[in-house]
Coordinates of C-alpha atoms and ligand atoms in Angstrom, one line a residue:
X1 CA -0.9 20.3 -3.4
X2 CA 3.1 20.6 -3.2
X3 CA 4.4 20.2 -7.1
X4 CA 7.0 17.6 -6.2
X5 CA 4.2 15.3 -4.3
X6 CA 1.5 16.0 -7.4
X7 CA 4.3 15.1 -9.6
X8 CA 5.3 11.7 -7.6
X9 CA 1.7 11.0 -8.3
X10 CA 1.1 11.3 -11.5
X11 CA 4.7 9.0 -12.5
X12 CA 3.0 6.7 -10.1
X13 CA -0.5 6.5 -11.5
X14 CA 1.4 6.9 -15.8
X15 CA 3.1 3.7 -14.7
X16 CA 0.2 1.6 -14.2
X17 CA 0.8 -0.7 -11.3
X18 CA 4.5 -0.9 -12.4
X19 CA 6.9 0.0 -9.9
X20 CA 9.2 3.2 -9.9
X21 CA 12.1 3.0 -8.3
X22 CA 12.8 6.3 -5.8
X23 CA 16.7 6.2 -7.7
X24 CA 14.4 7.8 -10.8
X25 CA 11.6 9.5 -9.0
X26 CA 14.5 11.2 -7.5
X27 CA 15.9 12.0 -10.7
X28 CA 13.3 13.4 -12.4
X29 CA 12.3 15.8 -9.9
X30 CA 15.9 16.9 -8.8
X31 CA 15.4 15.6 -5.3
X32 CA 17.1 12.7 -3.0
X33 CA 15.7 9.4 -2.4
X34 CA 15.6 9.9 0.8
X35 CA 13.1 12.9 0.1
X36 CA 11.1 11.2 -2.7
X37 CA 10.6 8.5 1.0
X38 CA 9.3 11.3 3.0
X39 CA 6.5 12.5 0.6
X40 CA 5.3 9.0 -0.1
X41 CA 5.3 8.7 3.4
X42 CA 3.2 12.3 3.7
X43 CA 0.9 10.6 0.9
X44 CA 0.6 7.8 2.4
X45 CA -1.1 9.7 5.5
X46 CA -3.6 11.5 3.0
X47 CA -5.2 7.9 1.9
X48 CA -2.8 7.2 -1.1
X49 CA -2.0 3.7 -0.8
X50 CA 2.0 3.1 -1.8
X51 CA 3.5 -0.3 -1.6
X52 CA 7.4 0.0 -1.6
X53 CA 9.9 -2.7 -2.3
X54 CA 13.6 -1.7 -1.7
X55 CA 14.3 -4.0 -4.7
X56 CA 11.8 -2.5 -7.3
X57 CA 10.5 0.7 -5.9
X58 CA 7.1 2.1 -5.6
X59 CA 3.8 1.4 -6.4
X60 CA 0.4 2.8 -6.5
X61 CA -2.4 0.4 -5.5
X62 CA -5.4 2.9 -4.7
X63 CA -5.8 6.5 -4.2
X64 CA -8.1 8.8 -2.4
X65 CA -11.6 9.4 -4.2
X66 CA -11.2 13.2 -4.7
X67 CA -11.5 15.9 -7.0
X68 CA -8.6 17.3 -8.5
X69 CA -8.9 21.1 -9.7
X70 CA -5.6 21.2 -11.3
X71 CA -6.1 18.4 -13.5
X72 CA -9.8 19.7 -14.1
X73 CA -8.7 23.1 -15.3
X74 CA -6.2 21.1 -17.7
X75 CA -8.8 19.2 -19.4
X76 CA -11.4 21.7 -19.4
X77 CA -12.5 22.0 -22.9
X78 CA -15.0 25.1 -22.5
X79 CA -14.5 29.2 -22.8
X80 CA -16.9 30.3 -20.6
X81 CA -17.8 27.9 -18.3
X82 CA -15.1 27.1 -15.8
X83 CA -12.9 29.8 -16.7
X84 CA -12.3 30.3 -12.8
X85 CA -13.1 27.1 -10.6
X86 CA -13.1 27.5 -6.8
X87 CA -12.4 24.2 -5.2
X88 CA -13.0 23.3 -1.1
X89 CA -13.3 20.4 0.5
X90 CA -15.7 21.9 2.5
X91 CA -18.2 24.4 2.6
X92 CA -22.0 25.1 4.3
X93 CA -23.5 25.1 0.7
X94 CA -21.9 25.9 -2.7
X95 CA -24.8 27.9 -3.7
X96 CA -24.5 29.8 -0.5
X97 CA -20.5 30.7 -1.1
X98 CA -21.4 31.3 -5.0
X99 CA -23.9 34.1 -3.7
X100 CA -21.1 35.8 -1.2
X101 CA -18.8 35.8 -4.2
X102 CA -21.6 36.6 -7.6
X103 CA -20.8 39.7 -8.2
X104 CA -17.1 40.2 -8.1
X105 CA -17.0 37.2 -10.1
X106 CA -16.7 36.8 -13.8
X107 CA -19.4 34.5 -15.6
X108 CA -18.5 31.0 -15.5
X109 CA -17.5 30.3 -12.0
X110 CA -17.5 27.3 -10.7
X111 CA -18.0 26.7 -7.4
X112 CA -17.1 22.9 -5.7
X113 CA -17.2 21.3 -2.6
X114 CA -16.7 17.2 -1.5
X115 CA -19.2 18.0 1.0
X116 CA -21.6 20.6 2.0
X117 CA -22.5 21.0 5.9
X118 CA -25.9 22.8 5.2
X119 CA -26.8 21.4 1.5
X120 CA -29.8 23.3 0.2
X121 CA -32.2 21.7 -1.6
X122 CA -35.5 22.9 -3.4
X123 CA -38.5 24.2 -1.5
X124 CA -36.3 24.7 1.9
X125 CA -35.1 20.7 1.9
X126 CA -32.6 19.7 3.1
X127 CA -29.9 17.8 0.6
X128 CA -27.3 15.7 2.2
X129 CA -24.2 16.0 0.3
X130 CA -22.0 13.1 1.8
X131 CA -18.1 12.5 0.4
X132 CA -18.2 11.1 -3.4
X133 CA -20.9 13.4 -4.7
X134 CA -20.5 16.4 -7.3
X135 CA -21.8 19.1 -5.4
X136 CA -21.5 22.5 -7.5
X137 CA -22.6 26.2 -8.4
X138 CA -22.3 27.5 -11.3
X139 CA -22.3 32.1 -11.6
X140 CA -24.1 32.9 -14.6
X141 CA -24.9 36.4 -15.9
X142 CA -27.4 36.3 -18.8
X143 CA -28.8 39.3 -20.1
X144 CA -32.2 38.2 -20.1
X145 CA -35.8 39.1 -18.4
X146 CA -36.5 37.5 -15.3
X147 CA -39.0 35.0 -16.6
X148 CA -36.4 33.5 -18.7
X149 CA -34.8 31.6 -16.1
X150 CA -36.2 29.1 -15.7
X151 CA -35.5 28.3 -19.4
X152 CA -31.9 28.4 -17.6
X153 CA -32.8 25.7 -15.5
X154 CA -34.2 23.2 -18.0
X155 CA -31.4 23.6 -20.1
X156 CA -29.2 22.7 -17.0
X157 CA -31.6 19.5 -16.5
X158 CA -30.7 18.3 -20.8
X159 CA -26.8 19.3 -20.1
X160 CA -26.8 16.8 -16.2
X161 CA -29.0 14.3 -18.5
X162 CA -27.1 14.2 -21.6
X163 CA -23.4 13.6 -19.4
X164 CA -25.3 10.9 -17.5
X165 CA -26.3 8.7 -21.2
X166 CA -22.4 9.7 -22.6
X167 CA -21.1 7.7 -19.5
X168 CA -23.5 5.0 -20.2
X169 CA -26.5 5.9 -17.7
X170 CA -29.8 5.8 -18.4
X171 CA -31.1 9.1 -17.5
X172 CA -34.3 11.0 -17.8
X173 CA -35.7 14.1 -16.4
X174 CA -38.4 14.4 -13.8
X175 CA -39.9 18.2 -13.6
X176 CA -38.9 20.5 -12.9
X177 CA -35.6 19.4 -12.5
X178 CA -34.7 16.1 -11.2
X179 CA -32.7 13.5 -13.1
X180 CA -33.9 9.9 -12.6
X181 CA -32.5 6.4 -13.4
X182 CA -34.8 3.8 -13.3
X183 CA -37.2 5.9 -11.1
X184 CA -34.7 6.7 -8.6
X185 CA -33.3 10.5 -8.1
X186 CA -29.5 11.1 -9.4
X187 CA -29.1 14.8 -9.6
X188 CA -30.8 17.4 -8.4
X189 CA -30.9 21.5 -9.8
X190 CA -31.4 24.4 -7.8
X191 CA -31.8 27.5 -9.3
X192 CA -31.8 30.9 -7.3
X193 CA -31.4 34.5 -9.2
X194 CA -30.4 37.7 -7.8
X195 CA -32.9 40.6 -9.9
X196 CA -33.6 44.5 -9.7
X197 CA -36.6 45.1 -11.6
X198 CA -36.8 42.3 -13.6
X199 CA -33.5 42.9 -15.2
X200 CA -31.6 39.3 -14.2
X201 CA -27.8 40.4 -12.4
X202 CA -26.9 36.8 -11.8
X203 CA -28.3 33.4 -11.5
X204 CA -26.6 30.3 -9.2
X205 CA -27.0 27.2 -10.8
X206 CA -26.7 24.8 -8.0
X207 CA -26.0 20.8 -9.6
X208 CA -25.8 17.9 -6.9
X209 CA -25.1 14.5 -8.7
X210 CA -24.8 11.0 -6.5
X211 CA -21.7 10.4 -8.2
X212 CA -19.6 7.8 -6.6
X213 CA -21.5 8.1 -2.8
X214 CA -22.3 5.2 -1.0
X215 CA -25.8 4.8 -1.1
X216 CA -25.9 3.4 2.9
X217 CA -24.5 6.6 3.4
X218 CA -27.7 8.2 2.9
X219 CA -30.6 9.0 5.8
X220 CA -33.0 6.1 4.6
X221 CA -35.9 7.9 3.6
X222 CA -33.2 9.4 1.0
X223 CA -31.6 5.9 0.1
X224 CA -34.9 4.0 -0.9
X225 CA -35.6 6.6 -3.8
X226 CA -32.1 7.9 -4.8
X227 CA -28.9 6.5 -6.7
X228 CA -25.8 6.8 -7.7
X229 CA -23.4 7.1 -10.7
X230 CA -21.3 4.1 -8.9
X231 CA -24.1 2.1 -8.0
X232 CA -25.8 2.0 -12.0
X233 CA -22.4 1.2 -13.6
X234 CA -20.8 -1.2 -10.9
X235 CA -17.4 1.0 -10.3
X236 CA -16.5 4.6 -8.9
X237 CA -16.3 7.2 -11.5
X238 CA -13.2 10.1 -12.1
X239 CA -15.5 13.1 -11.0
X240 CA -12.9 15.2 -12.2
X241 CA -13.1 13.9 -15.8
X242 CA -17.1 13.9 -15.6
X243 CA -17.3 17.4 -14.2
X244 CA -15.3 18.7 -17.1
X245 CA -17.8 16.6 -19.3
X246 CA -20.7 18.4 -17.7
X247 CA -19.3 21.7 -18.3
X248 CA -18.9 21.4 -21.3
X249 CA -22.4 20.0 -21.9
X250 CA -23.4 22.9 -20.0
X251 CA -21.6 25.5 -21.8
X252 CA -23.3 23.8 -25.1
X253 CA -26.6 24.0 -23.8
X254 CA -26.1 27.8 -22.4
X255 CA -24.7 28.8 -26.2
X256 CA -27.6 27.0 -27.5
X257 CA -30.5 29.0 -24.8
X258 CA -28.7 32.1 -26.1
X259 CA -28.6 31.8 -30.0
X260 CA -31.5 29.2 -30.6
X261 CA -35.3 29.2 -30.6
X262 CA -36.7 27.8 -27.3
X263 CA -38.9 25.4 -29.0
X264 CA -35.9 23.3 -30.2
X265 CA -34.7 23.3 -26.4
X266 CA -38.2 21.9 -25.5
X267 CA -38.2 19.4 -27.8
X268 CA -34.8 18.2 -26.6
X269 CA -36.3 18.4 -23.0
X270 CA -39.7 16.5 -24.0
X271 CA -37.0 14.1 -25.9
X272 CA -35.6 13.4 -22.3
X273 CA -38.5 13.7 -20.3
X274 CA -39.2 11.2 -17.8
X275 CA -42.6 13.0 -17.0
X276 CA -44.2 13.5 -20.3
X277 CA -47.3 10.9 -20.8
X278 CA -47.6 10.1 -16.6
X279 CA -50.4 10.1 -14.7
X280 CA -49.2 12.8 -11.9
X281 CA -49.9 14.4 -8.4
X282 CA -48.5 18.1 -8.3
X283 CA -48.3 19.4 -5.2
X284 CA -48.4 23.8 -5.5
X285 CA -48.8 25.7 -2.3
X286 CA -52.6 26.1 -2.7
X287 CA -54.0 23.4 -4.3
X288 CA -53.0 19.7 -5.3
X289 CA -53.7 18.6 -9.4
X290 CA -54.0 15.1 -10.7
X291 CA -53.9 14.0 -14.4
X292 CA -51.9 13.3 -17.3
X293 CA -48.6 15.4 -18.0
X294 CA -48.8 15.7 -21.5
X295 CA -46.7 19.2 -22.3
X296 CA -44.2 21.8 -21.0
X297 CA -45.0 25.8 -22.0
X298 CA -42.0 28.4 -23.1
X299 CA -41.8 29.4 -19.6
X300 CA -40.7 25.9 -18.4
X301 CA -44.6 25.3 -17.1
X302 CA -46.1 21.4 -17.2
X303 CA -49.0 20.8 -19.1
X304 CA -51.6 18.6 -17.1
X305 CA -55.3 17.7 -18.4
X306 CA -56.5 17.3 -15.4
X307 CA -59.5 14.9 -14.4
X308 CA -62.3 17.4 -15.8
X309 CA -59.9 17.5 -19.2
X310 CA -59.2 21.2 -18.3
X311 CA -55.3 22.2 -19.5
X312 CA -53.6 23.1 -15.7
X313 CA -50.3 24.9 -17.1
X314 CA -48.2 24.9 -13.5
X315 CA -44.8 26.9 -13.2
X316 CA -44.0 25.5 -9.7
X317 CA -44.8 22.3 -7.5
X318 CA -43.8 19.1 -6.5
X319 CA -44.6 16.6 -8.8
X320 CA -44.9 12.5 -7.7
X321 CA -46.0 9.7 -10.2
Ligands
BTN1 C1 -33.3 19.4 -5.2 O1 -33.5 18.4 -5.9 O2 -34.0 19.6 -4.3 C2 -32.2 20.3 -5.6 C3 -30.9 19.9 -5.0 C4 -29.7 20.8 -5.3 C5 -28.4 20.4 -4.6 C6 -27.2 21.2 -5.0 S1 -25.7 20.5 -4.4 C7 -24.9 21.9 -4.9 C8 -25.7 23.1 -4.6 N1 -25.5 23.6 -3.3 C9 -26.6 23.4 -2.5 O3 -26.7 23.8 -1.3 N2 -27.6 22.9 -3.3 C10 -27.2 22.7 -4.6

């Protein structure tokens, strides 16, 4: 966006429902009234709602629900993680454009979109990733064996889960990698790697959070199990201040996969686990077991007696209580 407009903006939004008058708009950014009137009337067109009185000036009732890159990368409070963020309002699938661009990017990348046209979603689903939502991917390069990433991916699941509780949400984590609230999905964690002989080149860390989306918004046999940020807390969210929040959580929990023991990342996990202690149904593409979830291995595998009180360790599946 234009400096001058970003500028009128954030005078607009400091002042707090006070008016500005265009005389020191004008002033301060060494333009005419008369231009300071033409980009509120270019705002205006974008969804910015300006009230103007010729008496008292301008004022800023609402503003468009967006994500703002700038002021992201000026609160950021992380070294790694976010060190180059890609914004579009746009794209087929974050995790798609965060492939095309892995390996001439440096680790950290963030990839965002406000919406996704072809949002991918685990086991070949579909994930609809309407306006309001945080729909990112995230390029990391760890120099770890193949089997360790899914450790990647339940570290992701503590880091979406821990952001959710700061802001006040009750979250807990389904496995693999859902994040519920009150039994209904919130955030869901894709993980795809890119490998040559079990030596790991990069993995894409695909996050969609319902963050302020309108849950009618959603094909119904989505809305009746999902919800949103918004809809727990009663009001839409800054997704540019909760994104940097999650990245930094992130960037925590990545340090932490890379210097600690995994056992204290499990306990954390088990600590947020909505799934520990449920009777379950997991669905794996050759058989279907039933029991009580009562563990989760090194390698990110539930632990399920199952009816016979045999110990089912399962890596991958879909998992209903
Ligand atoms: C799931 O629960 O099935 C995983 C959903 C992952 C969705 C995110 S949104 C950002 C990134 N881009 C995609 O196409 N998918 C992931």
């Amino acid at each position: 966006m234009n400096d001058n407009r970003k500028e009128i903006i954030r005078l607009l939004r400091q002042s707090e429902g006070n008016p500005v008058s265009g005389q020191d708009i004008g002033e301060k950014l060494g333009i005419s009234r008369a231009m300071v009137w033409k980009y509120v009337r270019n705002l205006r067109k974008e969804g910015y709602d300006i009230r103007s009185s010729p008496k008292t000036g301008y004022i800023l009732d609402a503003y468009p629900d967006r994500i703002d890159p700038d002021e992201l990368k000026a609160i950021l409070k992380t070294s790694l993680i976010g060190t180059d963020v890609r914004y579009y309002s746009d794209l087929e699938s974050t995790n798609n454009t965060a492939r095309e661009i892995a390996t001439r990017s440096p680790e950290g990348t963030v990839v965002i979109a406000e919406t996704q046209r072809k949002g991918r979603g685990r086991m070949g689903t579909e994930w609809q990733s309407i306006p309001g939502g945080i729909w990112l991917s995230l390029i990391l390069k760890p120099s770890v064996p193949l089997d360790n990433v899914s450790k990647i991916t339940l570290v992701a699941g503590i880091a979406v889960t821990n952001t959710l509780r700061n802001a006040g949400i009750d979250a807990r984590i389904k496995w693999p990698n859902d994040v519920l609230v009150r039994g209904r999905k919130i955030c869901g964690i894709l993980t795809e790697v890119s490998a040559e002989v079990e030596k790991v080149d990069y993995v894409i860390l695909g996050i969609g959070i319902n963050a302020n989306v309108k849950l009618v918004d959603f094909r119904e046999d989505i809305r009746l199990n999902s919800t949103s940020i918004s809809n727990e807390i009663g009001k839409v969210i800054n997704r540019t201040a909760f994104i940097a929040s999650l990245l930094y959580e992130l960037e925590q929990q990545y340090i932490m996969f890379k210097t600690r023991k995994f056992t204290d990342i499990i306990d954390e996990w088990i600590n947020l686990s909505d799934t520990i202690g449920k009777e379950v149904k997991i669905k794996t593409p050759n058989k279907l077991i039933e029991g009580k979830a009562v563990g989760i291995t090194e390698n990110g595998a539930i632990v399920v007696l199952d009816r016979n009180n045999e110990r089912q360790e399962i890596i991958a599946g879909n998992c209903r209580y």
